[in-house]
Backbone as a ProteinNet text record, in pm:
[ID]
protein_1_A
[PRIMARY]
MPLHITKIAFRSESPATLRAWLESHEGEARITTRYLPKRLEEMAGGSLYWIHGHMLVGRSPILGFEETGQGRYWVRLEPRLIPVRGIPKRAHQGWRYLEGKDAPADLGEGEADERDAMPPALLGELTRLGLV
[TERTIARY]
79.4	-32.3	49.8	98.8	179.9	101.1	265	233.4	180	122.3	36	78.4	82.4	118.9	-82.4	-82.9	-163	-102.8	-158.7	-148.7	-285.9	-272.3	-373	-414.9	-461.3	-532.5	-549	-389	-405.3	-416.1	-491.6	-531.3	-649.7	-688.2	-815.8	-968.8	-1041.2	-1211.1	-1297.1	-1243.1	-1379.2	-1297.5	-1344.3	-1257.8	-1320.6	-1378.9	-1384	-1296	-1271.4	-1141.6	-996.6	-1006.5	-899.7	-892.5	-1028.2	-1031.2	-975.9	-1050.1	-984.5	-821.9	-775.7	-682.7	-601.9	-605.4	-517.6	-544.5	-685.8	-673.5	-661.9	-618.5	-571.3	-424.5	-348	-241.9	-238.2	-176.3	-144.8	-59.7	-73.9	-2.8	64.2	66.4	107.3	122.9	67.5	110.8	198.2	256.5	364.5	307.4	352	363.8	501.7	545.2	701.1	695.5	850.5	827.3	1008.5	1063.9	1165.9	1272	1164.6	1286.8	1154	1231.5	1164.4	1125.8	1069.7	1038.9	1137.8	1160.7	1224.5	1202.6	1054.5	992.6	979	1059.6	1035.6	974.6	1047.1	1045.2	918.7	878.2	752.1	575.9	640.2	531.9	510	559.3	537.3	397.1	351.2	190.9	119.6	152.5	42.7	29.2	-78.3	-152.4	-146.5	-151.6	-156.5	-290.9	-284.3	-428.6	-511.5	-597.2	-639.5	-663.7	-652.3	-734	-844.6	-972.6	-1033	-1132.1	-1081.2	-1208.7	-1189.8	-1120.9	-1112.4	-1110.6	-1127.9	-1163	-1129.4	-1062.5	-965.2	-1058.5	-1066.6	-1162.1	-1140.1	-1030.2	-993.8	-840.7	-844.4	-666	-622.7	-430.5	-451.2	-326.7	-305.2	-203.9	-60.6	69	172.7	268.6	325.9	368.8	519.2	573.1	712	772.8	899.6	932	1076.3	1101.2	1188.1	1271.2	1392.7	1464.1	1442.4	1424.5	1371	1495.5	1642.4	1718.5	1758.3	1684.2	1680.1	1673.9	1721.5	1665.6	1561.8	1524.5	1329.3	1325.4	1223.7	1177.2	1021.3	1004.2	857.4	796.6	671.3	584.3	477.3	546.9	449.6	304	238.3	115.5	-23.6	-68.1	-187.3	-280.1	-287.7	-381.7	-489.5	-514.2	-720.3	-716.4	-856.6	-845.1	-1005	-935.5	-1034.6	-1131.4	-1254.4	-1304.7	-1275.1	-1298.6	-1304.9	-1370.3	-1432.3	-1495.1	-1425	-1499.4	-1444	-1433.3	-1283.9	-1290.6	-1243.8	-1308.9	-1209.1	-1027.5	-977.8	-806	-807.8	-723.9	-675.3	-551.2	-607	-514.4	-360.4	-251.7	-68.9	-31.2	113.3	208.8	227	293.2	350.5	308.6	334.4	295.2	313.6	219.2	224.5	216.6	220.7	245.3	76.5	62.1	-135.3	-89.4	-99.1	-71.5	-200	-175.3	-318.4	-369.7	-389.6	-487.2	-575.6	-500.9	-617.1	-640.3	-640.2	-712.4	-809.6	-896.1	-994.5	-1059.4	-1189.4	-1215.1	-1257.3	-1226.6	-1270.5	-1386.4	-1508.8	-1601.8	-1651.4	-1769.8	-1781	-1820.5	-1812.9	-1867.8	-2043.6	-2061	-2168.9	-2186.5	-2128	-2168.7	-2125.5	-2228.2	-2141.7	-2183.1	-2054.1	-2020.8	-2233.1	-2206.2	-2350	-2309.3	-2189.7	-2118.2	-2183.7	-2179.6	-2205.4	-2329.3	-2426.5	-2576.6	-2583.6	-2529	-2500.4	-2443.1	-2451.3	-2450.6	-2287.4	-2238.2	-2081.9	-2058.2	-2136.3	-2100.7	-2138.5	-2273.8	-2304.9	-2219.4	-2134.7	-2015.7	-1874.7	-1874.9	-1749.4	-1759.3	-1895.6	-1928.8	-1914.3	-1970.1	-1986.3	-1800.9	-1714.4	-1619.4	-1555.4	-1575.9	-1519.3	-1518	-1673.2	-1695.4	-1670.8	-1558.3	-1559.3	-1697.9	-1818.1	-1953	-1937.3	-1868.2	-1841.9	-1671.5
-115.7	-38.1	98.4	200.9	323.7	438.4	500.7	648.6	738.7	811.9	956.9	1040	1166.3	1325.5	1389.2	1473.7	1537.4	1731.5	1791.1	1897.2	1982.2	2130	2234.9	2320.3	2301.1	2381.1	2592.3	2582.4	2735.4	2813.2	2928.5	3016.7	2952.8	2851.2	2824.2	2826.2	2874.7	2950.4	2826.8	2714.5	2530.2	2470	2401.7	2260.3	2288.4	2386.8	2376.5	2456.4	2593.7	2666.2	2565.5	2459.8	2412.9	2345.7	2216.3	2222.8	2267.3	2408.1	2462.5	2517.7	2551.9	2531	2415.6	2326.6	2199	2143.7	2196.2	2190.3	2263.1	2366	2475.3	2528.1	2376.2	2323.3	2221.5	2227.8	2090.3	2032.5	1920.5	1785	1778.9	1889.8	1821.5	1980.5	1954.8	2090.8	2038.3	2180.6	2198.1	2282	2219.1	2342.1	2224.6	2373.7	2376.3	2387.2	2280.2	2246.8	2240.4	2301.1	2272.8	2176.9	2032.3	1943.4	1809.1	1685	1600.6	1485.4	1446	1355.5	1239	1200.6	1084.8	970.1	951.4	801.4	802.2	888.6	895.9	766.5	709.3	537.9	474.7	525	424.3	511.6	617.8	744.3	684.7	550.6	584.5	528.7	577.7	568.5	644.2	683.8	791.2	910.8	938	1092.8	1217.4	1292	1426	1480	1425.5	1485	1597.5	1677.3	1807.2	1818.8	1943.9	1967.7	2115.6	2101.6	2204.3	2228.5	2330.2	2380	2209.3	2164.4	2054.8	1970.8	1930.7	1819.1	1762.3	1613.2	1570.4	1593.2	1673	1699.8	1598.3	1602.3	1508.9	1459.4	1442.5	1396.5	1409.3	1405.8	1425.9	1327.7	1278.3	1145.2	1243.6	1164.6	1274.5	1155.9	1246.1	1206.8	1154.3	1286.7	1250.7	1395.1	1391.8	1534.2	1549.1	1669.9	1700.2	1837.2	1835.4	2015.3	2107.1	2207.4	2364.3	2406.8	2398.7	2439.6	2585.3	2595.3	2707.5	2671.5	2549.9	2477	2423.1	2444.4	2382.4	2240.1	2192.6	2078.8	2089.2	2096.3	2064.4	1920.5	1945.1	1803.3	1843.8	1716	1726.4	1637.2	1653	1606.8	1621.8	1513	1533.3	1630	1692.3	1794.7	1755.7	1720.6	1656.8	1667.7	1666.1	1661.7	1511.2	1423.1	1315.2	1306.2	1342.8	1342.7	1253.9	1256.5	1144.7	1172.4	1033.5	1053.3	1136.6	1273.3	1333.6	1303.9	1300.8	1266.5	1371.3	1399.6	1527	1526.3	1641.7	1670.1	1782	1761.3	1907.1	1966.8	2125.8	2174.2	2168.2	2219.2	2176.5	2260.9	2264.2	2358.9	2246.3	2310.9	2171.8	2103.7	1961.7	1824.1	1708.3	1604.6	1514.4	1364.9	1246.1	1176.7	1095.9	1014.2	938.9	804	705.2	555.6	561.3	432.2	389.6	388.8	227.5	236.5	328	405.6	537.8	647.2	607.1	716.9	694.5	814.3	800	702.3	668.1	636.6	684.2	730.8	760.8	752.5	885.9	886.5	861.6	771.6	711.2	834.3	785.4	887	940.1	1090.4	1148.5	1077.6	1056	1003.2	1172.7	1188.4	1324	1217.3	1305.5	1325.3	1352.9	1236.8	1301.8	1431.7	1461.7	1572.3	1776.2	1713.2	1808.6	1892.6	1781.5	1862.1	1943.6	1893.7	2027.6	2173.4	2254.2	2401.1	2397.6	2454.9	2432.3	2470.5	2558.5	2600	2475.7	2444.7	2319.3	2177.4	2137.3	2049.3	2087.1	2223	2291.4	2214.3	2258.9	2200.3	2075.7	1966.9	1834.2	1824.7	1829.2	1793.4	1843.3	1974.7	2055.8	1915.2	1939.5	1781.8	1645.9	1623.1	1486.3	1426.1	1473.7	1430.4	1310.8	1367	1344.8	1271.2
22.1	-36.1	18.1	-61	-70.3	7.6	73.2	124.4	90.8	161.9	103.2	212	150	230.4	202.7	329	345.6	326.5	329	283.9	268	353.8	378.6	216.1	153.5	12.9	70.6	113.4	81.4	5.4	73.9	-56	-170.9	-87.8	-196.8	-97.2	-194.9	-114.9	-112.3	-208.6	-133.6	-257.5	-248.1	-346.9	-461.4	-496	-637.7	-689.6	-659.2	-688.3	-653.1	-582.9	-620	-736.1	-716.1	-867.8	-960.5	-1001.7	-1127.5	-1121.6	-977.1	-1011.1	-1084.9	-1001.4	-1041.1	-1228.7	-1244.1	-1344.4	-1510.3	-1425.7	-1513.6	-1590.1	-1490.3	-1531.7	-1574.2	-1771.8	-1883.1	-1813.4	-1858	-1795.5	-1631.4	-1571.3	-1442.8	-1357.3	-1287.8	-1134.2	-1042.9	-1025.3	-940.3	-780.7	-681.9	-533.6	-511	-419.2	-384.7	-206.3	-197.5	-47.7	-2.1	64.2	94.9	145.3	163.3	168	151.3	110.9	8.3	155.7	135.8	206.4	271.6	336.9	423.6	370.5	358.6	278.8	172	89.4	-61.6	-135.9	-76.9	-171.1	-133.8	-49.5	-21.1	-31.6	-98.1	-186.5	-356.6	-374.7	-544	-555.6	-623.6	-659.2	-553.7	-538.4	-351.1	-398.4	-306.1	-355.2	-260.2	-317	-204.2	-136	-52.1	-8.2	62.3	30.5	7.2	134.1	269	394.3	279	388	351.2	425.3	502.1	591.7	694.6	757.2	847.3	838.7	653.6	614.3	506.9	513.5	348.9	256.3	144.6	46.6	-100.5	-116.4	-257.4	-243.6	-339.2	-365.6	-530.5	-530.3	-650.2	-671.9	-762.7	-735.7	-779.4	-687.2	-676.9	-828.5	-947	-1045.1	-981.6	-860.8	-848.4	-792.5	-798.4	-673.1	-778.2	-788.1	-872.7	-796.9	-792.3	-758.4	-815.7	-776.9	-862.9	-897.6	-803.6	-832.9	-749.8	-721.1	-622.7	-439.9	-457.7	-273.8	-219.8	-328.3	-319.8	-371.3	-365.9	-452.8	-451.6	-600.4	-701.6	-658.8	-585.6	-582	-687.8	-790.8	-928.5	-919.5	-938.7	-914.8	-1069.2	-1068.2	-1212	-1142.8	-1286.3	-1291.2	-1246	-1139.3	-1140	-985.9	-925.3	-789.3	-775.9	-717.2	-737.4	-592.1	-575.9	-442.7	-380.8	-270.2	-147.5	23.6	46.7	183.4	217.7	256.9	405.4	458.2	554.9	692.4	747.3	906.1	939.9	955.2	938.8	949.7	1013.3	1134.9	1153.6	1040.7	1048.9	1016.7	1091.8	1003	1002.6	939.4	982.6	861.5	751.9	658.5	583.5	559.6	511.2	433.9	589.4	576.8	694.3	631.3	694.1	626.9	669.8	540.4	550.9	495.2	576	579	510	393.1	282.1	386.2	461.8	547.7	569	643	686.7	630.8	493.9	355.9	324.6	325.6	277.1	151.7	124.1	34	-106.6	-216	-339.3	-316.5	-427.3	-395.8	-544.5	-610.8	-719.1	-813.1	-943	-1040.5	-1011.1	-978.6	-974.8	-815.9	-727	-617.3	-482.2	-378.8	-353.6	-144.4	-138	31.1	46	175.3	230.1	307.5	379.3	461.9	368.5	217.3	137	173.6	211.6	212.6	375	454.6	597.4	550.4	644	645.8	698.2	652.8	674	848.2	880.9	1045.2	1098.3	1093.2	1144.4	1161.5	1023.7	942.9	1069.8	1056.1	1151	1305.2	1338.9	1511.3	1491	1430.1	1472.6	1476.9	1363.7	1356.3	1485.9	1543.8	1636.5	1771.7	1789.9	1869.2	1862.3	1742	1714.7	1686	1640.6	1580.8	1460	1381.3	1228.8	1179.1
[MASK]
++++++++++++++++++++++++++++++++++++++++++++++++++++++++++++++++++++++++++++++++++++++++++++++++++++++++++++++++++++++++++++++++++++

């Protein structure tokens, strides 16, 4: 089972704007990081899971890592957002590992997460209380 990473969808107003940003890239989307993951070999076939509003909302398959030439690295991603069953995830700086067994399942074509129907304020409060 591949190892994944999580990251906050910084500056993204919603999962829809995150999807639009990813899809605006042809071939691959890139984000920068200072450090390569120590467990890089385990990440073959892994994905970057995006956090928005304290929830994992989707994933982008990782194509690889590449030096930028400026002391940083690019995380190379497929330019698509695959929706997943939302699970609560606290905000954090940088990225964190996510074991394959703990990763949420992808949503099927046309399938919606039942949490999408809840008002955001209610969902946030239920998440804070650990009830969803």
